[in-house]
Every structure is written in structure tokens, then in C-alpha cells.
XYZ file of C-alpha atoms in Angstrom:
566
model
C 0.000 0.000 0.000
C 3.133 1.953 0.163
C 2.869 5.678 -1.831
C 5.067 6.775 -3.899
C 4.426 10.171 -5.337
C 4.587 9.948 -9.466
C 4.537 13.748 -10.169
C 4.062 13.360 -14.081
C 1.646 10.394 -13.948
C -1.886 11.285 -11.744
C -2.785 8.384 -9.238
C -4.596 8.509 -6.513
C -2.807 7.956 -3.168
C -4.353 4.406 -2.058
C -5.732 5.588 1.848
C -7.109 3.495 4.677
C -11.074 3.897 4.889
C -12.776 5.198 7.487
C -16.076 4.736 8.253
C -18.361 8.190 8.640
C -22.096 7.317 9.004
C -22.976 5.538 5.799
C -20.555 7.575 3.696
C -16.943 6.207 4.242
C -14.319 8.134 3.155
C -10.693 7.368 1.918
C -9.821 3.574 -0.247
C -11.185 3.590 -3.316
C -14.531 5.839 -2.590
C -14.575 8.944 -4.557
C -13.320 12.395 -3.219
C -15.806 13.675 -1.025
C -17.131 17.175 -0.852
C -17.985 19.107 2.938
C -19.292 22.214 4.038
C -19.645 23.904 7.481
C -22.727 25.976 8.897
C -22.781 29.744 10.047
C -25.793 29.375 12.550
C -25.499 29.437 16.005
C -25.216 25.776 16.835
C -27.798 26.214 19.727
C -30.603 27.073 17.436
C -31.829 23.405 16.157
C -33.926 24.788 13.387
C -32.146 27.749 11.725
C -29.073 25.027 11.979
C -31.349 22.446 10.624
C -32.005 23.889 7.614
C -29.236 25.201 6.949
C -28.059 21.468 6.926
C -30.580 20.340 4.671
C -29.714 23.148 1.986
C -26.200 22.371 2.149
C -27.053 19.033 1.808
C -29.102 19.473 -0.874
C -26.603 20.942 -2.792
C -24.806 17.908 -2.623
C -22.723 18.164 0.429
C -21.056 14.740 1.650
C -20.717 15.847 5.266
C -21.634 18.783 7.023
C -19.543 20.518 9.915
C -20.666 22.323 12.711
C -18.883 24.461 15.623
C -19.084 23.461 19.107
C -17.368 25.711 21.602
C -19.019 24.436 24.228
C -20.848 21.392 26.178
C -23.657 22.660 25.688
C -23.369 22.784 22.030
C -22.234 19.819 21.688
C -25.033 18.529 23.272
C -27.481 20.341 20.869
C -25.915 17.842 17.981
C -28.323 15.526 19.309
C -31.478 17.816 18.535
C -29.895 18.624 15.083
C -29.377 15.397 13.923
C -32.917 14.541 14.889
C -33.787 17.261 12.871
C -32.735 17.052 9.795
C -33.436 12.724 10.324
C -37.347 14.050 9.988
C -36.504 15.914 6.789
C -35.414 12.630 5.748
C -31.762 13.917 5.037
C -29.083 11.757 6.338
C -25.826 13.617 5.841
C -23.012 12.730 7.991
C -22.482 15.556 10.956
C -19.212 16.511 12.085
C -18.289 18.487 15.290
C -15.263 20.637 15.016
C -13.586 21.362 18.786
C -11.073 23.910 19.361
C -9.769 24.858 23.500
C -11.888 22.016 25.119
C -11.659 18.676 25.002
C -15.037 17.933 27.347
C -16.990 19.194 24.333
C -14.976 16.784 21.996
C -16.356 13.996 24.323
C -19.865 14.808 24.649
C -20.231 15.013 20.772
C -18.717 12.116 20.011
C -21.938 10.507 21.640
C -24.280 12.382 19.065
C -22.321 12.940 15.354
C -20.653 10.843 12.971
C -17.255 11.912 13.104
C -15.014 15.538 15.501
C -12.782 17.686 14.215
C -10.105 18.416 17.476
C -6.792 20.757 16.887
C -3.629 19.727 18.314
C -2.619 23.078 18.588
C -4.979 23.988 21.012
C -6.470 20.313 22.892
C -4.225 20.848 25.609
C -1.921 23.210 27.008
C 0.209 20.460 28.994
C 2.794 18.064 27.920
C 2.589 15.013 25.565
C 1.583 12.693 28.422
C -1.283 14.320 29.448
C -2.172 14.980 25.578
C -1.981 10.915 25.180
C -4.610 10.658 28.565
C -6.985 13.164 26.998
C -6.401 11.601 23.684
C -7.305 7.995 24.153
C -10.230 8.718 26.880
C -11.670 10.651 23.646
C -10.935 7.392 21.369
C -12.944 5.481 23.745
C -15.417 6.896 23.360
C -15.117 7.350 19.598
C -14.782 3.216 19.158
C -17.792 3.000 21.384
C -20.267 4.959 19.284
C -18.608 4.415 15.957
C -17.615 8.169 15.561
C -14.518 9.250 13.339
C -11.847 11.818 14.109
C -10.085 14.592 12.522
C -6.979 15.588 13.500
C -7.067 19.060 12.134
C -3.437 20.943 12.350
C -4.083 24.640 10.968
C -0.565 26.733 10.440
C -0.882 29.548 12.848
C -2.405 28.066 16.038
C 0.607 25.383 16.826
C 0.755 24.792 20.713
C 3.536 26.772 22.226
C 5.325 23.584 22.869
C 5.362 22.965 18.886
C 6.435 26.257 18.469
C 9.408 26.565 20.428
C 11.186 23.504 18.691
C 9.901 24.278 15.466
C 8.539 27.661 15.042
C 5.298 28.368 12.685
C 6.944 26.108 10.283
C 5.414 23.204 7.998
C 7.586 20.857 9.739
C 6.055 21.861 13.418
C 2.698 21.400 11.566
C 4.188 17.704 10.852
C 5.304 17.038 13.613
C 1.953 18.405 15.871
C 0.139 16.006 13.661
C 2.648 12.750 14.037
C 2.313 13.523 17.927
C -1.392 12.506 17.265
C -1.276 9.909 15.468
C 1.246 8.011 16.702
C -1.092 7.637 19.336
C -4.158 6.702 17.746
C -1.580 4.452 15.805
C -0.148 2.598 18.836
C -4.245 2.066 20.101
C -5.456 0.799 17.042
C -7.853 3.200 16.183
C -8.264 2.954 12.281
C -11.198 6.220 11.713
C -8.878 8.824 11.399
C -8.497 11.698 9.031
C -6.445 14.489 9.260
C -5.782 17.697 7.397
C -2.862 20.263 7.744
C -4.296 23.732 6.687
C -3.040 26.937 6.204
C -4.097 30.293 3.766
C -0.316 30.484 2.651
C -0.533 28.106 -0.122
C 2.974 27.229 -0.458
C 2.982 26.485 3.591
C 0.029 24.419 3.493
C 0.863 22.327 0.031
C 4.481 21.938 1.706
C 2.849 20.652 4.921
C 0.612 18.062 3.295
C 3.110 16.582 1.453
C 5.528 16.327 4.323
C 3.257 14.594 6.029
C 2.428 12.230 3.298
C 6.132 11.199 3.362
C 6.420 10.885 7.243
C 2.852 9.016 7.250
C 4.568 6.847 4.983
C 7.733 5.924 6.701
C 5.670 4.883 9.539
C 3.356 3.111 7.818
C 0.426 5.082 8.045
C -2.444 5.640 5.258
C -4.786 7.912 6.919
C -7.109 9.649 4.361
C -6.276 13.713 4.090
C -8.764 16.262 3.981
C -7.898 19.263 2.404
C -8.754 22.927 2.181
C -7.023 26.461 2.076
C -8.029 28.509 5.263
C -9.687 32.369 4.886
C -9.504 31.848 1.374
C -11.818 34.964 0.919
C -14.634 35.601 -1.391
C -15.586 35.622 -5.274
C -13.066 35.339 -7.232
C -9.794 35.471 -4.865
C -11.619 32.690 -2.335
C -12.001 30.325 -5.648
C -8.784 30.950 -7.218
C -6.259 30.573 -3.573
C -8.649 27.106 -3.256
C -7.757 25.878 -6.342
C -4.546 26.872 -6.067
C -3.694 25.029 -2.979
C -6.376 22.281 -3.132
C -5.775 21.685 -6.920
C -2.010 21.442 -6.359
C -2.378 18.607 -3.890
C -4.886 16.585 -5.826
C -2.723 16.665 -8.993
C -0.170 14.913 -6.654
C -3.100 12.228 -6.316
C -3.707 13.641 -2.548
C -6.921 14.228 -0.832
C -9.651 11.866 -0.275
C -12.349 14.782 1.226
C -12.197 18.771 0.272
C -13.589 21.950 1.292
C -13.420 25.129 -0.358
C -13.393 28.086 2.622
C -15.054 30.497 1.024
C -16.533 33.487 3.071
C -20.580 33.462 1.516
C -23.144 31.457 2.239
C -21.555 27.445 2.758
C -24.089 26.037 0.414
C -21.998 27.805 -2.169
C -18.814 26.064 -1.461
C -20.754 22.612 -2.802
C -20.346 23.202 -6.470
C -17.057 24.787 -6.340
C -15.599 21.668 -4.594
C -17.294 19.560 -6.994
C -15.938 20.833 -10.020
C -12.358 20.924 -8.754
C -12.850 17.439 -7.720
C -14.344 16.260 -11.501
C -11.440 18.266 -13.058
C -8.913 15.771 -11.553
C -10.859 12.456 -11.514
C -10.805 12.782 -15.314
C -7.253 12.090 -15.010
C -7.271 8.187 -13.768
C -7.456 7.448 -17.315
C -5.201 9.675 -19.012
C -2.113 8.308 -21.112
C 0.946 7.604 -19.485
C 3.378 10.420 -19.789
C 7.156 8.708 -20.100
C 9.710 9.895 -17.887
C 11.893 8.759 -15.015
C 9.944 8.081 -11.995
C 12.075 10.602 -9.904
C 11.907 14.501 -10.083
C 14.367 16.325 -10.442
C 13.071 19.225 -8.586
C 12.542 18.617 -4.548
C 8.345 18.769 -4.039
C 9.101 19.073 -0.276
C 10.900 22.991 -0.442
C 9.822 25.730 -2.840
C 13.170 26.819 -5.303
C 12.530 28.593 -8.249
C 13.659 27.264 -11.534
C 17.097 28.944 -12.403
C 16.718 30.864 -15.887
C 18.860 33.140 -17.915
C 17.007 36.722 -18.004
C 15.834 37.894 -21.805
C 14.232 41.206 -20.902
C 11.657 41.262 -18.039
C 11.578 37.524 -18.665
C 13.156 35.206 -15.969
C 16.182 35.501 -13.918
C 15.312 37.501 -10.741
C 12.596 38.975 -12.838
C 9.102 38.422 -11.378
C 6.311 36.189 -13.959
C 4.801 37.716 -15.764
C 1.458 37.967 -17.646
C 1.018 37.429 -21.777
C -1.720 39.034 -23.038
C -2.757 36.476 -25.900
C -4.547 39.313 -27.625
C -4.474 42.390 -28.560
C -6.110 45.389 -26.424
C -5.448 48.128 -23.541
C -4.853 45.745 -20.395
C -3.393 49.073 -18.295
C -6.828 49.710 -17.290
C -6.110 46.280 -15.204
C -2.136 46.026 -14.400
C 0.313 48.493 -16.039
C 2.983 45.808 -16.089
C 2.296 43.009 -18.314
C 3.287 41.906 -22.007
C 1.605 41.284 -24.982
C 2.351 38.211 -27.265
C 2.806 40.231 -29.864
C 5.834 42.226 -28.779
C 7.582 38.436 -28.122
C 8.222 37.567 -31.953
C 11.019 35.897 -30.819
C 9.330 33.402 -28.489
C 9.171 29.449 -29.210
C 6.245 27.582 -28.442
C 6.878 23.727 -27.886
C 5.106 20.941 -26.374
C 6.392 18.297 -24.146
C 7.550 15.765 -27.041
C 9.172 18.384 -29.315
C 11.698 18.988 -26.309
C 14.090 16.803 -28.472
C 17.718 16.325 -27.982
C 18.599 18.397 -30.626
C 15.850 21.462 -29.654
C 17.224 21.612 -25.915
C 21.160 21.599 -27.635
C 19.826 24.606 -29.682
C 17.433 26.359 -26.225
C 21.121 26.022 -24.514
C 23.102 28.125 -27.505
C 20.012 30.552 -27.710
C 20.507 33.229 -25.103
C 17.586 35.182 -26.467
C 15.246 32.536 -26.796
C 11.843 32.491 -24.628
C 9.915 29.263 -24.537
C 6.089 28.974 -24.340
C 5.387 25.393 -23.225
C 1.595 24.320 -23.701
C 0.291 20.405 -23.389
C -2.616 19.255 -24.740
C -2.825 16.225 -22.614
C -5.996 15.264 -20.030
C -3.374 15.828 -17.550
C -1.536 19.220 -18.396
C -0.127 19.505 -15.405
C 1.861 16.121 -15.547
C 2.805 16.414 -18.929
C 4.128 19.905 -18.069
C 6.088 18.950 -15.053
C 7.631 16.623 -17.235
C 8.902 19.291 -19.725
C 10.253 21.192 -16.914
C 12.411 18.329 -15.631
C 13.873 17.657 -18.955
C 14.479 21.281 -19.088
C 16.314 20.854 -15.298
C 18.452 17.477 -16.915
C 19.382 19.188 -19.659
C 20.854 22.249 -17.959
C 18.691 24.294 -19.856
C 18.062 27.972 -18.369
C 15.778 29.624 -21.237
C 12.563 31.560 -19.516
C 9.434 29.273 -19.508
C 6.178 30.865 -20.120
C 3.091 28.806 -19.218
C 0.610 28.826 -22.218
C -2.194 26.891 -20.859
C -5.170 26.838 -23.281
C -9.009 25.927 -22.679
C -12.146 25.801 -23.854
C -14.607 27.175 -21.657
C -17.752 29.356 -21.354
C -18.095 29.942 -17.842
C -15.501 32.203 -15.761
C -15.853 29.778 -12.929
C -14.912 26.680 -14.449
C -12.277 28.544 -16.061
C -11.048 29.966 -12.704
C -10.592 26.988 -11.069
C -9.052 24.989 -13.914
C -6.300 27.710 -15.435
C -5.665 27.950 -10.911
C -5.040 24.808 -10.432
C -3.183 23.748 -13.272
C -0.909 27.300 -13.122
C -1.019 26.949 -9.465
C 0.588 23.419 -8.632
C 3.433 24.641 -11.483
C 4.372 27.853 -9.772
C 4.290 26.190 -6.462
C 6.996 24.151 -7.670
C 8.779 26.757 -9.009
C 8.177 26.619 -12.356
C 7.298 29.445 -14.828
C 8.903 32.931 -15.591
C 5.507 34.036 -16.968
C 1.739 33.225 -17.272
C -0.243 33.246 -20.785
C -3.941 32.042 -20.536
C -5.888 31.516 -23.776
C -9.572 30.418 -24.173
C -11.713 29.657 -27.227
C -15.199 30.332 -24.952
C -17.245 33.437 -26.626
C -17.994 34.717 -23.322
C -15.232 35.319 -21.297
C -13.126 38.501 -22.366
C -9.325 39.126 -22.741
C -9.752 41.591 -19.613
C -11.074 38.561 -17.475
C -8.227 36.009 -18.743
C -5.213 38.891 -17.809
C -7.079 39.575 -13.957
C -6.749 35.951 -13.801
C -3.576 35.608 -14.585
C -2.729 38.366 -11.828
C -4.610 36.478 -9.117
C -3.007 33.115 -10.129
C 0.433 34.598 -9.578
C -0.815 36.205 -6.350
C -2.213 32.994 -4.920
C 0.550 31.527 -5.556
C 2.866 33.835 -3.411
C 5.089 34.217 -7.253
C 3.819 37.785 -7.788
C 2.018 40.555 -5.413
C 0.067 43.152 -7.333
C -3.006 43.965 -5.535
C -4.592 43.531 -2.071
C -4.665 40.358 -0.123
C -7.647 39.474 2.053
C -7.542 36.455 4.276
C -11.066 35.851 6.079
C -12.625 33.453 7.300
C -15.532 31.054 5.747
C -18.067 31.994 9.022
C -19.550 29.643 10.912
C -21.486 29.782 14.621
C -18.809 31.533 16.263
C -18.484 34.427 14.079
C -19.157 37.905 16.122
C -20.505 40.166 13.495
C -22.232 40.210 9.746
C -18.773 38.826 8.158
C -20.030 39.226 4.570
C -20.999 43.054 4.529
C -17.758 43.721 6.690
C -15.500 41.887 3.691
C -17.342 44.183 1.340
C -17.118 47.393 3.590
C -13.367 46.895 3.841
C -12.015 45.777 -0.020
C -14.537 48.923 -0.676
C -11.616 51.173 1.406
C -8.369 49.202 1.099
C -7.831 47.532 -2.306
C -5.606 50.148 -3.731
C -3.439 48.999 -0.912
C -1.148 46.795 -3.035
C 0.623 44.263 -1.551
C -1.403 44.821 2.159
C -2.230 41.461 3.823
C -5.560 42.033 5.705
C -7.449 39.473 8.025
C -11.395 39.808 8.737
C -11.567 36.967 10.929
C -15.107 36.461 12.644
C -14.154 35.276 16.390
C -10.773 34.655 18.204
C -10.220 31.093 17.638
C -9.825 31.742 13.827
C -8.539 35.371 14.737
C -4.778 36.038 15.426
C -3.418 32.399 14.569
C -4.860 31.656 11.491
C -4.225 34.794 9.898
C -0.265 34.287 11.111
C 0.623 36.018 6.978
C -1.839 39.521 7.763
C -0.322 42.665 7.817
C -3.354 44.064 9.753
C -6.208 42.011 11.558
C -10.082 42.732 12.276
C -11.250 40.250 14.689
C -14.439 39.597 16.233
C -14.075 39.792 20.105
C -17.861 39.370 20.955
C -21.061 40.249 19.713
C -21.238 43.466 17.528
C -17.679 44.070 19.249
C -14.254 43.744 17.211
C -10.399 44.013 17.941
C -7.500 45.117 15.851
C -4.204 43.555 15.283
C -1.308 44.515 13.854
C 0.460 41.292 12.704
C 0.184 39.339 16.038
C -0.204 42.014 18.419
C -3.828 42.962 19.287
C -3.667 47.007 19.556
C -7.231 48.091 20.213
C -9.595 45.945 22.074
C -13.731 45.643 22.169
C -14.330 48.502 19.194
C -17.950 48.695 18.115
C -18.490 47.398 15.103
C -19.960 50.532 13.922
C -16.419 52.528 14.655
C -13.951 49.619 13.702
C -13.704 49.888 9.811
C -13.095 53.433 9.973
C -10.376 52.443 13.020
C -8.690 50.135 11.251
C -8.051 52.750 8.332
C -6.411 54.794 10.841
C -4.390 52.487 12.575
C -3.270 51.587 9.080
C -2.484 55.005 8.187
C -1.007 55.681 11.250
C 1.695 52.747 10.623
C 2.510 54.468 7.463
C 1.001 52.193 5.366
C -2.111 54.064 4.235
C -1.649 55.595 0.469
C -4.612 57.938 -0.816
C -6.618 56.115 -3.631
C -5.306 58.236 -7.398
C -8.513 58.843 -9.629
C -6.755 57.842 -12.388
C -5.270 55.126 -11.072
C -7.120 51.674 -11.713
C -6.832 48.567 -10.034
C -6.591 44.524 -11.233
C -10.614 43.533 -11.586
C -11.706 41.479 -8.652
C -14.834 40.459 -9.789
């Protein structure tokens, strides 16, 4: 059962199962899709039906917060509820500070979400006594458990030997598992989260590799934290998600997205489809080992020609002709590149990379045709690497599609896995579809390259999905703010709804908003909470001040236009 990682040829990491309700997850079952609810897990019918409408829109599994005992205990009346509306969806209670409440819903829901960083504030031995009294009670009522490791709330312990590192994220989660290893408990999944992309695809895939030495096969459910909304929140998921699954990783997903969580459904389904099309794609021939290292981000080395490669940031090809300032002042159309080359995977011959090496000028445009792009791609890139080859790859990745959303999450997670590895000195997207403009393919290529950490050209947003614990109406807040702040370029902002998603799991923010209680918010900058208990009335118009007042506040130019964020 052993995984090995082919990076040109898509398989599916083979996974233990685990049993969750009548929906098992992991083995051979197909990727399943989750959600989470934003009611107040004490009220059984506006949580109810929110349940049934997420379910409805095709949900596998449905997660709910329980900060307490007490609503943990209310998973009993929910369940019931949504029983009489005949919908059967799996329930999962997600735990952070207290491990009582872990306990009492494992009695009532299929399967609890607990976070190492934050189960107990002791040592390991009295994390292994908490630990197993919560797997006894897990075996006994046939409930599954997620060990969910999110980059930013590591336990102090964690930190000190590792810092806020993707190894202390492995190693938080081995802690855990060993554990459940060594007692035999087999329903465990586990996820390693974070909204830094490159952190949290580095994390998974360590752990994959350290699961692995140990003999471990536990199923991986994966997600990108505060993704955001619209656009940004589906193109970081894809990003990270999509980057993952091309690796054959992840047996469950769930797109964070910060709107209502039946809306995540169809997202995750699509980016699911898009990869399961691969099982069955032609084998692409090359040596079973990489030549780059998957577990640490290094660019590609290249030669610069231009603004193209070397230290050079990617850039963005316009494929067509047309006035893209109005968007980004700094990008390139094809048409001033006469020079460039475009070749596919199989015309990288022996003689063609002898002549790329005695070409100093040259600029290559790799594009595959093949069900599995990003394999095929890879592929070129490590013949490139073999061959000592240092010409400037642009990505020309070309589709077919008539709907921005499908293209959004397709171009980001084929672009998105590549740049995470380092490859690419540029971006070119192309699209046949009537309906989607030049203008929307160029802002894509901008928020690809952002979401990928290659290229920072407009305002970053990390926030927070909402669930029961948010403090304050998160979606009009999101809107209030970007309405303000996104000429900021390059700001890192976190609108995070309560504190146990607040200061940790925006670690990357330049500036936080947090919800401290209800209609009530505090402000961070970076980790240090400056102004406590604000109304919410007063705190958007505080947080402009506190960023002006750090000297990081520029006045918005009339004639200056920003990347579309639609």
C-alpha cells in the first residue's frame, strides 16, 4: 500500500477507509465534498435547515462548531432534525480549546474535528490521557476523528522547537497519530491547513512522506483557510487544493469560502471532476524521480531575456491584442515576443534543448494538450532541469470554456501546482469560450500569480468562511473593507469572525479585524492585538487609521485603476 508520489503520472494515493455514518471516506470511494454551517449551533432549526440546503446541494458531510458542552449537546437535537426531513448527511463536530466538548459530541455525530494546537496546554503525556479517553469513546459509538493541524495556532510547545513552520505542523500532527496508531484506532483523518498556499501544500506533502515511513495511510482532507470571497476565495482554493490533488492527494475537500456554505458545494465539486478525469489519461514517459525537490519551494534557475526570468518576477502574456493598463500596467503582450518558441512536451528533443542552450535570447512557451496538463508539463520542466537548460518558460495553458468559474478553477489549479513548484517565468492564458473577455483572462492571470505567493500586485484578504462563532455580519464587513483598502497593493488584511480563527490563522496579515464578541471587534497589527472591544460601527473606519497611522495608508489616485476582482 506503500505511496510513492509519481509527479508526471496522476494516481490517486491508495488511503485506509474510514467509516463516517454511511458515507466512508478514503480507499477507493470517490473524493468527497464538505461544508460547514454559520448558525449558532444552539438554534436546532435555523441550523437544521441550513443542513438540509447544504445538503441538498450535494454536500457529503456537514460541519458544525461546538465551543461548548452545551453545544455539543445540541448535535443531538440537530441530527434529529434534519433525520425528519429525511436527510441523512453525515455531521461533524469541530472542537477547538476544550476537550469535554470533543467527548460529549462524540456521543451524538458521525465523526469531531479536534486541533492539536490547542487540545491541551500540557505536555505530551497528558495529551496521550486526553487523547485515548476521547478514542474510547469514539470506538464506542462508531464516531470518526479529525486531527485538524491549521498553520498559525501550533501549541507553544510545537512552536518553540519548530517555530510556525510546515515541519512543526508535521510534527503536531505525528504527535497525534502516533497515538491513535499505537491504540489501534483505524477512523482517522487528518488535514494540515493553512491560507499560505505554499505552507500548506508543503505541509501536506511532508506529512504524506512521514505518514509513509511509519506506515500510516490515513485519508487527508484538504482545504485552504480564509480563502476569501468571489473570485480570490475560488482561485487561492484551487490553487492550494488543486495542487495537492494533482499529486493524487486528498480523499475529502472543502473550499473556505466566506458566503453562504451552500456555495462552497459546487465549487468543490468541479475541482474534484477536473482531476478524476485524469485516472485514465495516457501515461506520460519519464523517469519516476523529479528532479526538482516537491518538499521545499526553489525557483527554476533561468537566464534573463528582458523582463523575462532571472530575478525577474512572472509575468502575464496578453494572448490578444487590447489596452490591459486599465487592469495592471505591467504586463506583455504576445505580440511584442516575436522571438518566443512555443513547444510541447515531445518536441523537447535532444537536438531542440542543444539549440534552447546556444540561444541566449530565446523564450519558450510550453503548452500540453494532454488530459493531464499539469503532468505532462512537469515533465517538460524536468527535462528542461536534466538538460541544464536555463531559457525563460512561459506557461501557455489553453481551454475551452464558457463559464468564468470553471475557467477559474481549472487555469488555478493547473498554473497553481506549477508555480508552487517553481516553475514558470511568466503566465499566458488563452480560451476559445465566446464569453469570457481578454480583460477577465489577464485579472486571472494576476490572481493566479498572487495565490501563488510568485507575484504581489493587488490587495490580499484572508477571512474566514463563518460559521457559529463568528461575532458580526462577516459578509458586509469583507465588502465594507475591499470597498476602502484595495488600492493597498501588496497589504495582507485578516477579517476573521471570532478569536479562535482570529490572530493564529491569519499568522501572513499585515493588519487584523477580529471579532471579540457580539457586535464588538479588535485590531491587530500582525500578532499584536492594539485596540480591544471597538464597536463594530467605529472599527472599519479604526482600522483605516491604525493603518495610516503605521505608514502604510496611500490615498486612492482617480486615475489610477486597479486589477478587476470580480
Amino acid at each position: 500500500m506503500n505511496y510513492v508520489a509519481d509527479y508526471f503520472n496522476y494516481q490517486r494515493r491508495r488511503t485506509s477507509e474510514v467509516r463516517i455514518g454511511d458515507c466512508p471516506l478514503g480507499s477507493s470511494n470517490p473524493i468527497r465534498i464538505q461544508s460547514m454551517t454559520n448558525t449558532d449551533t444552539n438554534d436546532t432549526v435555523e441550523s437544521g435547515e441550513q443542513i438540509v440546503r447544504i445538503a441538498q446541494a450535494g454536500a457529503d458531510y456537514v460541519r458544525l462548531t461546538a465551543q461548548g458542552v452545551r453545544e455539543a449537546s445540541n448535535l443531538k437535537d440537530i441530527e434529529a432534525y434534519i433525520h425528519r426531513k429525511n436527510i441523512t448527511v453525515p455531521l461533524v463536530a469541530d472542537i477547538h480549546f476544550n476537550p469535554r466538548a470533543a467527548e460529549e459530541a462524540a456521543l451524538h455525530v458521525e465523526k469531531v474535528r479536534i486541533n492539536p494546537g490547542n487540545f491541551s496546554s500540557k505536555g505530551l503525556e497528558d495529551i496521550e490521557v486526553k487523547l485515548l479517553h476521547l478514542l474510547d469513546i469514539c470506538r464506542q459509538h462508531h464516531t470518526a476523528l479529525r486531527i485538524g493541524v491549521n498553520h498559525g495556532s501550533l501549541s507553544p510547545r510545537i512552536m518553540d522547537l519548530y517555530g510556525d513552520t510546515p515541519e512543526g505542523m508535521v510534527a503536531s500532527a505525528m504527535e497525534f497519530l502516533r497515538i491513535c496508531h499505537k491504540a489501534d484506532f483505524k477512523d482517522v483523518v487528518i488535514s494540515m491547513k493553512a491560507s499560505n498556499t505554499l505552507v500548506m501544500v508543503q505541509s501536506v506533502r511532508k506529512l504524506v512522506a512521514a505518514m509513509e515511513e511509519e506506515d500510516m495511510h490515513y485519508p487527508l482532507h484538504l482545504g485552504v483557510t480564509e480563502a476569501g470571497s468571489g473570485e480570490d476565495g475560488r482561485i487561492k482554493s484551487a490553487v492550494g487544493i488543486g495542487a495537492l490533488l494533482a499529486d493524487g492527494i486528498g480523499d475529502t475537500i472543502r473550499v473556505s469560502l466566506s458566503e453562504d456554505p451552500e456555495a462552497e458545494i459546487p465549487v468543490a465539486r468541479k475541482l474534484a471532476d477536473y482531476f478524476s478525469r485524469r485516472s485514465d489519461a495516457p501515461s506520460i514517459e519519464a523517469s519516476a524521480s523529479a528532479a526538482f525537490d516537491p518538499y521545499r519551494y526553489t525557483r527554476r534557475t533561468t537566464h534573463p531575456v528582458g523582463k523575462i526570468g532571472g530575478s525577474h518576477v512572472p509575468v502575464v502574456i496578453a494572448s490578444s491584442g487590447g489596452d490591459y493598463a486599465t487592469l495592471e500596467p505591467d504586463y506583455i503582450g504576445l505580440s511584442s515576443l516575436p522571438g518566443i518558441q512555443h513547444l510541447t512536451y515531445s518536441e523537447l528533443t535532444d537536438s531542440t534543448l542543444s539549440r534552447l542552450k546556444n540561444s541566449p535570447d530565446a523564450i519558450l512557451a510550453l503548452r500540453s494538450d494532454h488530459v493531464n496538463r499539469v503532468g505532462e508539463l512537469r515533465a517538460a520542466f524536468h527535462k528542461l532541469l536534466l538538460a541544464g537548460v536555463t531559457t525563460p518558460v512561459i506557461l501557455n495553458l489553453q481551454y475551452e470554456e464558457d463559464d468564468l468559474e470553471t475557467l477559474q478553477l481549472k487555469a488555478s489549479s493547473d498554473a497553481g501546482a506549477l508555480l508552487l513548484d517553481g516553475f514558470g517565468d511568466g503566465l499566458c492564458l488563452t480560451n476559445k469560450g465566446e464569453s469570457i473577455s481578454s480583460e477577465d483572462l489577464v485579472s486571472l492571470s494576476f490572481a493566479i500569480l498572487q495565490a501563488s505567493r510568485t507575484r504581489i500586485s493587488r490587495t490580499e484578504y484572508i477571512s474566514c468562511p463563518s460559521c457559529g462563532r463568528t461575532l458580526y455580519d462577516l459578509q458586509q464587513t469583507i465588502a465594507d473593507i475591499k470597498s476602502r483598502t484595495s488600492h493597498l497593493k501588496g497589504l495582507k488584511i485578516g477579517i476573521m469572525g471570532c478569536i479562535v480563527n482570529g490572530p493564529g490563522e491569519m499568522a501572513d496579515a499585515d493588519y487584523g479585524y477580529v471579532g471579540a464578541a457580539p457586535g464588538r471587534v479588535s485590531l491587530y497589527k500582525k500578532q499584536t492585538c492594539v485596540e480591544k472591544n471597538i464597536p463594530t460601527a467605529e472599527a472599519v473606519d479604526k482600522l483605516i487609521a491604525l493603518i495610516r497611522k503605521n505608514g502604510d495608508w496611500t490615498d486612492p489616485s482617480p486615475s489610477s485603476s486597479q486589477p478587476c476582482t470580480k
